[in-house]
Coordinates of C-alpha atoms in Angstrom, one line a residue:
M1 CA -4.3 -0.6 24.0
E2 CA -6.9 -2.9 22.5
T3 CA -7.2 -6.6 22.7
I4 CA -7.8 -8.1 19.3
R5 CA -8.0 -11.3 17.2
V6 CA -4.8 -12.8 15.3
D7 CA -5.5 -15.8 13.2
L8 CA -3.3 -18.5 12.6
P9 CA -1.2 -18.2 9.7
R10 CA -2.6 -19.3 6.4
K11 CA -0.5 -20.9 3.3
M12 CA 3.2 -19.6 3.0
E13 CA 2.4 -17.8 5.9
V14 CA 3.8 -17.0 9.6
R15 CA 2.5 -15.9 12.5
I16 CA 5.1 -14.4 15.3
K17 CA 5.3 -13.3 18.9
I18 CA 6.8 -9.8 18.7
L19 CA 9.3 -9.4 21.2
Y20 CA 10.6 -5.9 20.7
T21 CA 9.6 -3.2 18.2
S22 CA 10.8 0.2 17.5
I23 CA 9.2 3.1 16.2
C24 CA 10.3 4.7 12.3
H25 CA 9.4 8.2 11.2
T26 CA 7.2 6.2 8.6
D27 CA 5.2 5.1 11.3
L28 CA 5.0 8.8 12.8
S29 CA 3.7 10.0 8.8
A30 CA 1.0 7.2 8.6
W31 CA 0.0 7.5 12.4
K32 CA -0.6 11.2 11.3
G33 CA -2.3 10.4 8.2
E34 CA 0.4 12.5 6.0
N35 CA -0.4 10.6 2.9
E36 CA -4.4 10.7 2.1
A37 CA -3.7 7.8 -0.3
Q38 CA -2.4 5.5 2.3
R39 CA -5.0 6.1 5.0
A40 CA -6.8 2.9 5.6
Y41 CA -8.4 2.4 9.5
P42 CA -8.0 0.8 11.5
R43 CA -4.6 -0.4 11.1
I44 CA -1.7 -1.8 13.4
L45 CA 1.2 0.0 12.2
G46 CA 4.9 -1.0 13.1
H47 CA 7.7 -2.2 11.0
E48 CA 11.2 -2.3 12.9
A49 CA 11.0 -5.8 15.5
V50 CA 12.2 -8.9 16.2
G51 CA 10.3 -11.9 17.1
L52 CA 9.8 -15.6 17.3
V53 CA 8.2 -18.2 14.9
E54 CA 5.0 -18.8 16.9
S55 CA 3.1 -21.0 14.1
V56 CA 4.0 -22.0 10.4
G57 CA 1.3 -22.2 7.8
E58 CA 1.0 -25.0 4.9
G59 CA 3.8 -24.9 2.8
V60 CA 6.3 -22.9 4.7
T61 CA 9.6 -24.9 4.8
D62 CA 12.4 -22.5 5.9
L63 CA 11.0 -21.5 9.4
K64 CA 9.9 -23.3 12.0
A65 CA 8.2 -22.1 15.3
G66 CA 11.0 -21.1 17.8
D67 CA 13.4 -19.2 15.0
H68 CA 14.2 -15.8 15.9
V69 CA 13.2 -13.7 12.7
I70 CA 13.2 -10.2 11.5
P71 CA 9.9 -9.3 9.7
I72 CA 10.8 -6.8 6.6
F73 CA 8.7 -4.9 4.8
N74 CA 10.6 -6.0 1.6
G75 CA 9.9 -9.4 0.8
E76 CA 11.8 -11.8 -1.0
C77 CA 10.3 -14.8 -2.9
G78 CA 13.0 -16.0 -4.5
H79 CA 12.1 -17.0 -7.7
C80 CA 10.1 -14.5 -9.5
P81 CA 11.9 -12.4 -12.5
Y82 CA 12.8 -9.7 -9.9
C83 CA 14.4 -11.9 -7.1
T84 CA 16.6 -13.9 -10.1
N85 CA 17.9 -11.1 -10.8
N86 CA 20.9 -9.9 -9.6
T87 CA 20.7 -6.0 -10.1
T88 CA 17.6 -5.8 -8.0
N89 CA 16.2 -6.5 -4.4
L90 CA 12.6 -5.6 -5.1
C91 CA 10.6 -8.6 -5.4
Q92 CA 7.5 -9.1 -8.3
T93 CA 4.8 -9.9 -5.9
Y94 CA 6.5 -9.3 -2.4
R95 CA 8.2 -5.7 -2.5
V96 CA 7.0 -2.8 -0.2
N97 CA 3.7 -1.2 -1.0
P98 CA 2.4 1.7 1.2
F99 CA -0.8 1.5 -0.2
K100 CA -1.4 -2.4 0.5
S101 CA -3.2 -3.7 3.4
V102 CA -4.4 -7.0 3.5
M103 CA -2.6 -10.2 2.8
E104 CA -1.5 -11.4 -0.4
N105 CA -2.6 -14.9 -0.2
D106 CA -6.4 -14.1 -0.4
G107 CA -6.8 -10.3 0.2
K108 CA -8.2 -10.4 3.8
C109 CA -6.8 -9.5 7.1
R110 CA -5.5 -11.7 9.6
F111 CA -6.0 -8.9 12.3
S112 CA -9.9 -8.2 13.6
T113 CA -11.6 -6.6 16.8
M114 CA -13.4 -8.9 18.8
N115 CA -16.4 -8.2 16.9
G116 CA -15.3 -9.1 14.0
E117 CA -14.3 -6.2 12.0
P118 CA -11.2 -6.3 10.2
I119 CA -7.8 -4.3 11.2
F120 CA -5.5 -3.6 8.0
H121 CA -2.1 -4.3 7.7
F122 CA 0.7 -2.1 7.4
L123 CA 4.0 -2.3 5.1
N124 CA 3.4 -6.7 5.0
T125 CA 4.5 -6.3 8.7
S126 CA 2.3 -4.6 11.3
T127 CA 4.4 -5.0 14.5
F128 CA 2.9 -3.0 17.3
T129 CA 0.7 -6.0 18.3
E130 CA 2.2 -9.1 20.6
Y131 CA 1.4 -11.0 17.7
S132 CA 1.6 -10.3 13.7
V133 CA 1.2 -12.9 10.7
L134 CA 3.4 -12.0 7.9
D135 CA 3.9 -13.5 4.1
S136 CA 6.7 -16.2 5.0
T137 CA 8.7 -14.3 2.1
C138 CA 8.7 -11.3 5.3
A139 CA 9.9 -13.0 7.7
V140 CA 14.3 -13.6 8.0
K141 CA 15.6 -15.7 10.0
I142 CA 18.7 -15.0 12.1
D143 CA 21.0 -16.1 14.8
P144 CA 19.6 -17.0 18.1
N145 CA 22.4 -15.6 19.7
A146 CA 22.1 -12.3 18.2
H147 CA 21.6 -9.2 20.5
L148 CA 17.8 -9.0 19.7
K149 CA 16.9 -5.5 20.9
K150 CA 19.3 -4.3 18.4
M151 CA 18.6 -6.8 15.7
S152 CA 15.3 -5.3 15.2
L153 CA 17.0 -2.1 14.0
L154 CA 18.0 -4.4 10.7
S155 CA 14.2 -4.2 9.8
C156 CA 14.5 -0.8 8.1
C157 CA 16.6 1.7 9.9
V158 CA 20.2 -0.2 9.5
S159 CA 19.6 -2.2 6.8
T160 CA 18.5 1.1 4.6
G161 CA 21.0 2.9 5.8
V162 CA 24.2 0.8 5.7
G163 CA 22.7 -0.6 2.1
A164 CA 22.9 2.9 1.0
A165 CA 26.3 3.0 1.5
W166 CA 27.6 -0.4 0.5
N167 CA 25.1 -1.1 -2.6
A168 CA 23.3 1.6 -3.5
A169 CA 26.6 4.0 -3.7
N170 CA 29.5 1.2 -3.4
V171 CA 31.4 3.7 -1.3
Q172 CA 35.1 2.7 -1.9
A173 CA 38.3 3.1 0.7
G174 CA 39.6 6.6 0.7
S175 CA 36.5 8.4 -0.9
S176 CA 34.3 11.2 0.1
V177 CA 30.9 11.1 1.6
A178 CA 28.3 13.8 2.2
I179 CA 25.3 13.2 4.3
F180 CA 22.2 15.4 4.1
G181 CA 20.1 14.6 7.6
M182 CA 21.4 13.1 10.4
G183 CA 18.5 11.1 11.7
A184 CA 18.7 7.4 12.6
L185 CA 18.9 6.7 8.3
G186 CA 22.1 9.1 8.0
L187 CA 23.7 7.8 11.0
A188 CA 23.2 4.3 9.7
A189 CA 24.9 5.5 6.4
S190 CA 27.4 6.7 8.2
K191 CA 28.4 3.9 9.6
G192 CA 28.3 2.1 6.5
A193 CA 30.7 4.8 5.0
R194 CA 32.9 4.3 7.8
A195 CA 32.7 0.3 7.4
R196 CA 33.8 0.4 4.1
G197 CA 36.9 3.1 4.6
A198 CA 35.5 6.2 3.8
S199 CA 38.6 8.9 4.8
K200 CA 35.8 12.3 4.9
I201 CA 32.2 11.8 6.0
I202 CA 30.3 15.3 5.9
G203 CA 27.2 15.3 8.1
V204 CA 24.7 17.9 7.2
D205 CA 21.6 18.9 9.4
I206 CA 19.9 22.0 10.4
N207 CA 20.3 21.2 14.5
P208 CA 23.7 21.4 15.3
E209 CA 23.0 19.2 18.6
K210 CA 23.2 16.3 16.4
F211 CA 27.1 16.5 15.7
D212 CA 28.3 14.8 18.6
K213 CA 26.2 11.9 17.8
G214 CA 27.1 12.3 14.2
K215 CA 31.1 12.2 15.1
E216 CA 30.0 8.8 17.5
M217 CA 28.3 7.2 14.3
G218 CA 31.7 8.1 11.9
M219 CA 31.3 11.3 10.9
T220 CA 34.5 13.8 10.8
H221 CA 32.9 17.2 9.3
F222 CA 29.6 18.9 9.9
V223 CA 27.9 21.8 7.9
N224 CA 25.0 23.8 9.2
P225 CA 23.0 25.2 6.0
K226 CA 21.9 28.4 8.5
D227 CA 25.2 28.7 9.8
S228 CA 25.7 30.9 6.2
S229 CA 24.0 32.3 3.0
K230 CA 26.5 30.2 0.9
P231 CA 24.9 27.1 -0.5
V232 CA 25.9 24.1 0.8
H233 CA 27.1 22.2 -2.5
Q234 CA 29.2 25.1 -2.7
R235 CA 30.5 24.8 0.8
I236 CA 31.1 20.9 0.5
R237 CA 32.8 21.3 -2.7
E238 CA 35.3 23.9 -1.1
M239 CA 35.5 21.5 1.5
T240 CA 36.5 18.5 -0.8
S241 CA 38.4 20.3 -3.7
G242 CA 35.5 20.4 -6.2
G243 CA 32.9 17.7 -4.7
V244 CA 32.3 14.9 -2.9
D245 CA 32.3 11.1 -4.1
Y246 CA 29.3 10.4 -2.8
S247 CA 26.3 12.0 -1.6
I248 CA 23.2 10.4 0.4
E249 CA 20.0 12.1 1.0
C250 CA 18.1 11.3 3.8
A251 CA 15.8 14.3 4.7
G252 CA 13.0 14.0 2.2
N253 CA 13.2 17.1 0.5
V254 CA 13.5 17.8 -2.7
E255 CA 15.5 21.0 -2.1
V256 CA 17.7 19.2 0.1
L257 CA 18.2 16.4 -2.6
R258 CA 19.1 19.0 -5.2
E259 CA 22.0 20.5 -3.1
A260 CA 23.5 16.8 -2.2
F261 CA 23.1 16.1 -6.3
L262 CA 25.3 19.4 -6.8
S263 CA 27.8 18.7 -4.1
T264 CA 29.1 15.8 -5.7
H265 CA 32.5 16.0 -8.0
D266 CA 31.7 16.2 -11.8
G267 CA 32.8 13.0 -14.0
W268 CA 31.7 10.4 -10.9
G269 CA 30.1 11.8 -8.2
K270 CA 26.6 9.4 -7.2
T271 CA 23.8 10.8 -5.1
V272 CA 21.7 8.1 -3.4
V273 CA 18.0 8.7 -2.6
V274 CA 17.0 7.4 0.8
G275 CA 14.9 9.9 2.5
I276 CA 10.7 9.5 2.1
Y277 CA 8.9 12.2 -0.1
P278 CA 5.2 12.0 1.7
T279 CA 4.3 15.1 -1.0
P280 CA 4.4 14.7 -4.5
K281 CA 6.8 17.2 -5.6
M282 CA 9.3 17.2 -7.9
L283 CA 12.9 17.3 -8.3
P284 CA 14.3 20.6 -9.8
L285 CA 16.8 19.0 -12.2
H286 CA 17.5 20.2 -16.0
P287 CA 18.4 16.7 -18.0
M288 CA 21.6 18.8 -18.9
E289 CA 23.3 18.7 -15.3
L290 CA 23.4 14.7 -16.0
F291 CA 26.1 15.1 -18.8
D292 CA 29.1 16.3 -16.9
G293 CA 29.3 12.7 -15.2
R294 CA 27.2 12.9 -12.4
S295 CA 24.6 10.3 -11.3
I296 CA 21.4 9.7 -9.1
T297 CA 19.5 6.6 -7.9
G298 CA 17.2 5.5 -5.2
T299 CA 17.3 2.4 -2.9
T300 CA 14.6 0.4 -1.3
F301 CA 15.9 -1.5 2.1
G302 CA 19.4 -0.4 1.4
D303 CA 19.2 -2.6 -2.3
F304 CA 19.5 -5.6 0.3
K305 CA 18.0 -9.1 -1.0
G306 CA 16.0 -9.6 2.4
K307 CA 15.9 -13.4 2.6
S308 CA 19.3 -14.2 1.1
Q309 CA 21.3 -11.3 2.0
L310 CA 20.2 -9.6 5.5
P311 CA 21.5 -13.0 7.4
E312 CA 24.9 -12.0 6.0
L313 CA 24.0 -7.7 7.7
A314 CA 23.2 -9.5 10.5
K315 CA 26.3 -11.4 11.1
A316 CA 28.6 -8.2 10.2
C317 CA 26.5 -6.5 13.1
M318 CA 27.4 -9.2 15.7
N319 CA 31.1 -9.4 14.7
G320 CA 31.3 -5.5 14.9
V321 CA 31.9 -4.5 11.7
V322 CA 28.7 -2.2 12.0
N323 CA 28.2 -1.0 15.7
L324 CA 24.7 -0.7 16.6
D325 CA 25.6 1.1 19.6
G326 CA 23.7 4.2 20.1
F327 CA 21.1 4.2 18.3
I328 CA 18.0 2.9 20.7
T329 CA 18.3 6.0 23.3
H330 CA 14.7 5.0 24.7
E331 CA 13.7 1.9 26.1
L332 CA 9.8 1.6 27.0
P333 CA 7.1 -0.5 27.8
F334 CA 5.0 -1.4 25.1
E335 CA 2.1 0.5 26.8
K336 CA 3.9 3.7 27.2
I337 CA 4.1 3.8 22.5
N338 CA 2.0 7.1 22.4
E339 CA 4.8 8.3 24.5
A340 CA 7.5 7.2 22.3
F341 CA 5.5 8.7 19.4
Q342 CA 5.8 11.7 21.3
L343 CA 9.6 11.7 21.6
L344 CA 9.9 11.0 18.4
G345 CA 8.2 13.2 16.7
D346 CA 9.6 16.1 19.2
G347 CA 13.3 15.1 17.9
K348 CA 14.0 14.2 21.4
A349 CA 14.8 10.3 20.6
L350 CA 16.6 8.4 17.8
R351 CA 14.8 5.4 17.9
C352 CA 12.7 4.2 20.6
L353 CA 12.7 0.4 21.7
L354 CA 9.5 -0.9 22.9
H355 CA 8.9 -4.2 25.2
V356 CA 6.4 -5.9 23.8

């Protein structure tokens, strides 16, 4: 832990007091420096959190001091060609960019050491700190009566997983879904599919110890790839009379992604890519395999437009449409952040919530 300087917000920026923050595998990968192109240190990681607006910069009219907010890595300015297009949740300027390490306004940092050396930003958010400065487009106001600890999950995990089922896949009632990878993202996708009325939700993971948690989160059937020499997609096709209606890949593995694609039903099956791929591997897919009616698409932030649509998801969570119980498995004081990283890296925690 180190004492730093956090500047006042500049034009169209906000400074927020972080109340709770949680650790995602994306933070873990950055902490390990797994992607050399993204390395920019010293850097404040973290992108799942909830906090209070402490002050606002010039031009900010939709937020004020005291507002409860969720930081988001995929911002929404509301007026660019992307934001005004209903078919995408990307923003021309404030979309997620893992290579970006400075503020949009002036290309400089708002963090610095006590000696004045710059400290870089991370994913438009940087939440592993008591105070952070964000572009106002990356802070979403929420109901102050919301369960704040759980609301931190909407910064990434729950929004991405639920949105993969609701928006990217558009899961229909009575349909079948296969979810590859039963970490927090996969379980959030299961919650989304269950809320949409899916009748069969198949969880796929090599760790059978996750199956009880999967059942708790709405999954109905499970496949362990290690249990049989038969390909996973073949086993799923046999379980579903030809394949699932939707598959959601949350493992970040191209071999697994191919199995997810092949597990869908020909004619209408849809695969949604959610997992992060740290290495430049290519999907082994022949163009002719798309001619039988299957489709494949990716999603960023679950295809939710952050500023305009995330508050509705927050309401759905508050009203019990999406139950957030069970995601936070450990709560620790902020000073034990290294312990939290270790728990996540060892697979002993689903989400570690840090009390800042």
